[in-house]
C-alpha cells in the first residue's frame, strides 16, 4: 500500500535478514524493513545531488605583486553530479543497499552520463565505490567502463564485476567465433565493515591452477558463502564457449571446483555453455545451480566430491503426495543448511 501511485516495480531484492529493496521504474529506490513501512531512499532517487569523488583542490602558490595571473588561478568551471537512473540493486544485512547507478555530470554547459557503483547505509552518506573512468590497478592504460552487481552475503561481503577498457578502446562484444571478443573484467569484493577497501578475486587472463593452457575471460553467475568465499562461473579466453565453476578468495586466489574432472568429462556438469545458471550458495557452503538439459546440480564446498545431478525429481502436492516428475528445472534456492531446494519446474509430459 505504501508504494501505491509510484512508478511500476522494475526490480525487487530480499536480504537474508528480511529486508527488501525495490526499484520503481528507474527513478527511485525503496527500502522495506522486515516490520515497517516502505522508505524512499532519497540519495538513490533521480535528481539527487552526489559527489562521486572527493574534491581535489589544486595547490596554488601565491603570486608576486603585479605578476600576471597563471592559468592555475583562472576560475574553474563548476561541476555538478546527480543521479540519473537506478539500474540495479542488491540488499544486504541491516538493509544496506548496493546500487548500480547512471550518474549525469554537468560542466560548462555540457552533460555526460557514466555508470557507478554506490553503497547506501542508514545514517551514513552515500559511498561511491567505483565509477566509469576510474583507473584500474596494474593496468597502465586501463579505465573502468561498466559494472554488474552480483551478490550480498550474510556477513556483509558483497561482490560485483567491473569491465574495463585498455587504451580507451571499447571492444565490441562478439561470440560468433571460437575465441570470444569482449572487454576484459575483474571480479571485486568488499565488506560493510570496510566498504572503501575493494579486493580482487579474479581478472581476465588469470590462469586457474590445474587447467592446462586455459585462462579466464568473463565472469558470469557469482555467489558468496558466509566466510567470504566467492563461487563463480567463468569462460575461457582460448575457447569462449567453454568454461568452469571456480572458488575464489582475494587477493586473486582461485581454485576450480572438481577441476580434476574437467579433462575427463566426468563432472556432473558440462564445460560447455550454458553450464551454470541461477547459481545459489547458502551461508555454510552448499550450492546449487541449473545446468544444460534442465537438471539441477547440487553440491558442497566442503565435500565437492559429493556433487551430483538431480534428474526428474518427484513433485509433491500440499499433502506430500507424489503427483509426477519434474523437468526443465531452474532458479534453485537453498534452505539454510542446504537440506531443501526450491526451484521452478514443469511437470513431465505437461
XYZ file of C-alpha atoms in Angstrom:
350
model
C 0.000 0.000 0.000
C 2.906 2.329 0.759
C 4.003 2.091 -2.889
C 0.674 2.974 -4.483
C 0.813 5.717 -7.070
C 4.532 5.204 -7.655
C 6.302 4.050 -10.824
C 5.990 0.340 -11.675
C 8.306 -2.108 -9.940
C 11.294 -2.979 -12.125
C 13.439 -4.839 -9.562
C 12.942 -6.418 -6.119
C 15.695 -7.909 -3.936
C 15.434 -9.505 -0.464
C 18.242 -9.924 2.095
C 18.890 -12.930 4.332
C 17.625 -10.974 7.361
C 14.345 -9.957 5.771
C 14.918 -6.515 4.277
C 13.521 -5.860 0.814
C 14.586 -3.213 -1.659
C 12.777 -2.251 -4.827
C 13.401 -0.031 -7.838
C 10.377 1.917 -9.037
C 10.887 2.424 -12.745
C 14.477 3.643 -12.811
C 13.725 6.717 -10.727
C 13.501 5.664 -7.079
C 14.779 3.013 -4.685
C 12.532 1.985 -1.783
C 13.675 0.049 1.290
C 11.176 -2.131 3.168
C 12.244 -3.370 6.649
C 11.051 -6.755 7.987
C 8.456 -4.924 10.072
C 7.651 -1.418 8.992
C 6.593 0.869 6.189
C 8.448 1.335 2.877
C 11.018 4.113 2.959
C 12.067 6.086 -0.083
C 15.850 6.417 -0.236
C 16.343 9.993 -1.345
C 20.049 9.500 -2.024
C 19.064 6.773 -4.521
C 16.479 8.811 -6.406
C 16.671 10.565 -9.744
C 17.987 14.079 -9.355
C 19.747 13.506 -6.026
C 22.937 15.569 -5.858
C 26.032 13.420 -5.371
C 29.801 13.608 -5.382
C 31.453 10.522 -6.836
C 34.965 11.595 -5.893
C 36.359 13.744 -3.096
C 37.091 17.335 -4.103
C 40.597 17.822 -5.490
C 41.999 21.220 -4.661
C 44.900 22.453 -6.737
C 47.937 23.577 -4.795
C 48.440 27.188 -5.894
C 51.495 29.167 -4.969
C 50.858 32.837 -4.051
C 51.975 35.059 -6.915
C 54.132 38.140 -6.510
C 52.592 41.588 -6.647
C 51.866 42.794 -10.210
C 52.821 39.416 -11.628
C 50.443 38.111 -14.327
C 47.921 35.544 -13.167
C 48.797 31.988 -14.076
C 46.350 29.556 -15.646
C 46.134 27.789 -12.291
C 44.414 30.853 -10.799
C 41.758 31.094 -13.510
C 38.290 30.269 -12.177
C 37.339 26.653 -12.860
C 34.066 25.582 -14.380
C 31.614 24.300 -11.793
C 30.916 20.574 -11.901
C 27.563 19.189 -10.792
C 26.750 15.496 -10.416
C 23.382 13.879 -9.827
C 21.654 10.507 -10.037
C 20.119 9.948 -13.469
C 18.855 6.357 -13.095
C 18.901 3.384 -10.707
C 19.727 0.354 -12.859
C 20.166 -2.491 -10.355
C 20.334 -3.169 -6.613
C 21.382 -5.819 -4.090
C 20.267 -5.628 -0.455
C 22.405 -6.889 2.425
C 22.382 -7.189 6.216
C 20.634 -4.379 8.062
C 19.154 -3.031 4.855
C 22.433 -1.942 3.246
C 21.877 -1.362 -0.465
C 24.474 -1.853 -3.193
C 23.310 0.109 -6.230
C 24.307 0.408 -9.862
C 23.593 3.958 -10.990
C 23.852 6.180 -14.004
C 25.397 9.493 -12.910
C 24.961 12.625 -15.002
C 27.776 15.179 -14.816
C 27.238 18.772 -15.911
C 30.220 21.012 -16.522
C 30.455 24.182 -18.551
C 27.072 23.655 -20.180
C 27.913 20.105 -21.273
C 26.474 16.889 -19.848
C 27.779 13.319 -19.760
C 26.496 10.093 -18.220
C 28.602 7.330 -16.703
C 27.910 4.261 -14.555
C 28.836 3.997 -10.891
C 28.555 1.501 -8.019
C 27.460 3.043 -4.725
C 26.690 1.764 -1.219
C 23.808 3.130 0.852
C 23.710 2.539 4.643
C 21.313 4.012 7.168
C 22.687 7.134 8.833
C 25.723 7.388 6.540
C 26.387 9.336 3.343
C 26.174 7.538 0.027
C 29.567 5.951 -0.643
C 30.755 5.622 -4.231
C 32.933 2.536 -4.673
C 33.781 2.698 -8.396
C 32.659 4.772 -11.334
C 33.225 4.899 -15.065
C 36.610 6.333 -15.952
C 38.358 5.235 -12.742
C 41.896 3.913 -13.170
C 42.396 0.147 -12.966
C 45.250 -1.048 -10.724
C 48.135 -2.749 -12.555
C 46.816 -1.547 -15.934
C 48.751 1.491 -17.162
C 46.003 2.450 -19.606
C 43.048 0.639 -18.008
C 39.816 2.525 -17.359
C 36.628 1.282 -15.650
C 33.856 1.017 -18.223
C 30.822 -0.930 -16.917
C 29.655 -2.851 -13.840
C 27.463 -5.842 -12.968
C 26.251 -6.402 -9.389
C 26.481 -9.999 -8.160
C 25.688 -10.853 -4.537
C 25.488 -9.908 -0.849
C 26.472 -12.468 1.815
C 25.114 -12.844 5.357
C 28.372 -11.476 6.814
C 28.124 -8.241 4.794
C 30.524 -9.212 1.998
C 29.403 -8.048 -1.442
C 30.624 -8.726 -4.956
C 30.419 -7.079 -8.362
C 32.137 -7.310 -11.731
C 33.966 -4.373 -13.289
C 34.593 -4.319 -17.012
C 37.355 -2.043 -18.239
C 38.892 -0.791 -21.441
C 42.574 -0.702 -22.361
C 43.928 2.302 -24.290
C 40.347 3.679 -24.301
C 39.340 1.006 -26.842
C 35.845 -0.426 -26.341
C 35.954 -3.958 -27.782
C 32.592 -4.798 -29.430
C 31.114 -7.981 -27.975
C 31.337 -10.879 -30.428
C 30.664 -14.538 -29.644
C 30.468 -15.816 -33.209
C 33.941 -17.360 -33.405
C 35.753 -19.882 -31.250
C 37.530 -17.077 -29.399
C 35.088 -14.538 -27.961
C 35.849 -10.828 -28.272
C 34.941 -8.544 -25.343
C 36.331 -6.046 -22.874
C 38.386 -7.514 -20.003
C 36.979 -7.576 -16.499
C 37.685 -8.267 -12.861
C 35.640 -9.713 -10.004
C 35.720 -7.479 -6.914
C 34.599 -7.976 -3.312
C 34.174 -5.614 -0.372
C 32.679 -5.686 3.109
C 30.310 -3.468 5.060
C 32.990 -3.120 7.748
C 35.482 -1.616 5.279
C 33.478 -0.860 2.133
C 36.038 1.511 0.639
C 38.638 -1.296 0.522
C 37.900 -3.438 -2.526
C 39.842 -6.601 -3.307
C 40.186 -8.609 -6.496
C 39.181 -12.247 -6.633
C 39.980 -12.783 -10.297
C 40.774 -10.886 -13.500
C 40.687 -11.615 -17.215
C 43.796 -13.611 -18.241
C 44.242 -15.194 -14.768
C 45.338 -18.815 -15.256
C 43.462 -21.257 -12.979
C 45.663 -23.921 -11.363
C 45.297 -27.447 -12.671
C 43.750 -26.452 -16.017
C 46.362 -26.520 -18.745
C 46.540 -23.836 -21.447
C 43.441 -22.007 -20.244
C 42.871 -18.526 -18.777
C 39.759 -16.734 -17.585
C 37.830 -14.248 -19.684
C 34.373 -13.159 -18.434
C 32.654 -13.700 -15.094
C 29.045 -14.853 -15.190
C 26.994 -16.130 -12.229
C 28.643 -15.473 -8.854
C 27.524 -16.056 -5.255
C 29.077 -15.718 -1.790
C 29.445 -18.087 1.149
C 29.324 -16.677 4.697
C 33.111 -16.905 5.108
C 33.820 -14.641 2.125
C 34.495 -17.308 -0.483
C 33.199 -16.407 -3.936
C 31.788 -19.148 -6.170
C 31.614 -18.111 -9.803
C 31.336 -19.292 -13.371
C 33.880 -18.064 -15.925
C 34.569 -18.889 -19.541
C 37.989 -19.411 -21.125
C 39.707 -16.881 -23.404
C 41.168 -19.631 -25.573
C 37.770 -21.233 -26.290
C 34.937 -18.895 -25.432
C 32.078 -21.401 -25.224
C 33.948 -23.464 -22.659
C 34.452 -22.618 -19.008
C 34.139 -23.908 -15.450
C 32.954 -23.279 -11.899
C 35.530 -21.766 -9.527
C 36.019 -20.970 -5.869
C 37.942 -17.786 -5.176
C 39.258 -15.579 -2.389
C 41.024 -12.226 -2.515
C 43.670 -11.433 -3.479
C 43.285 -13.365 -6.766
C 43.395 -16.843 -5.274
C 41.198 -19.268 -7.167
C 40.627 -22.993 -7.468
C 38.446 -24.894 -9.940
C 35.728 -26.951 -8.240
C 36.228 -30.582 -9.291
C 38.854 -29.325 -11.715
C 40.375 -32.795 -11.999
C 37.225 -33.975 -13.741
C 37.230 -31.321 -16.441
C 39.560 -33.079 -18.877
C 37.889 -36.462 -18.471
C 34.364 -35.140 -18.709
C 33.302 -36.977 -15.543
C 31.958 -33.952 -13.658
C 28.175 -33.719 -13.087
C 28.074 -30.632 -15.311
C 29.474 -29.832 -18.748
C 32.257 -27.407 -19.599
C 30.123 -26.142 -22.491
C 27.807 -23.155 -22.126
C 25.271 -22.768 -20.690
C 26.806 -24.742 -17.815
C 25.937 -22.656 -14.701
C 22.627 -20.780 -14.421
C 20.943 -19.233 -11.360
C 23.789 -20.179 -9.010
C 22.831 -20.150 -5.319
C 25.200 -20.675 -2.376
C 23.840 -20.963 1.169
C 25.943 -19.499 4.028
C 27.575 -22.791 5.053
C 28.778 -23.745 1.587
C 26.049 -25.843 -0.025
C 25.481 -24.781 -3.628
C 23.009 -25.452 -6.417
C 22.550 -24.308 -9.992
C 20.646 -25.201 -13.143
C 22.675 -26.750 -15.940
C 22.328 -27.976 -19.506
C 19.420 -30.299 -20.110
C 17.126 -28.792 -17.463
C 18.653 -30.599 -14.468
C 19.938 -29.234 -11.158
C 23.485 -29.611 -9.848
C 23.737 -29.818 -6.050
C 26.967 -29.929 -4.049
C 29.001 -28.681 -1.105
C 32.181 -26.623 -0.970
C 33.344 -28.731 1.977
C 32.811 -32.014 0.116
C 32.790 -31.203 -3.607
C 33.239 -34.876 -4.474
C 29.608 -35.438 -3.418
C 28.312 -33.041 -6.082
C 25.509 -34.711 -8.025
C 22.969 -34.076 -10.760
C 19.313 -34.038 -9.721
C 17.218 -35.506 -12.541
C 13.443 -35.704 -12.732
C 12.740 -35.102 -9.027
C 9.375 -36.078 -7.540
C 6.772 -33.319 -7.413
C 4.686 -33.238 -4.235
C 1.317 -31.672 -3.542
C 0.411 -29.833 -0.333
C -0.304 -33.152 1.416
C 3.097 -34.557 0.481
C 1.720 -36.929 -2.172
C 3.753 -37.524 -5.330
C 1.914 -36.040 -8.302
C 4.535 -36.501 -11.007
C 8.113 -35.860 -12.030
C 9.742 -32.518 -12.708
C 11.726 -31.413 -15.744
C 13.266 -28.176 -17.050
C 14.394 -27.224 -13.544
C 15.612 -23.667 -12.997
C 16.167 -20.871 -10.450
C 17.076 -23.059 -7.451
C 17.135 -21.598 -3.943
C 18.632 -23.476 -0.987
C 17.303 -23.560 2.549
C 19.694 -22.830 5.426
C 21.868 -25.939 5.683
C 21.072 -26.980 2.128
C 18.612 -29.761 3.025
C 15.839 -28.378 0.829
C 15.793 -26.793 -2.617
C 13.047 -24.604 -4.010
C 13.109 -24.433 -7.803
C 10.929 -23.750 -10.781
C 9.930 -26.865 -12.709
C 7.430 -28.098 -15.264
C 5.612 -31.407 -14.849
C 6.935 -34.167 -17.069
C 4.642 -34.692 -20.014
C 2.856 -31.384 -19.374
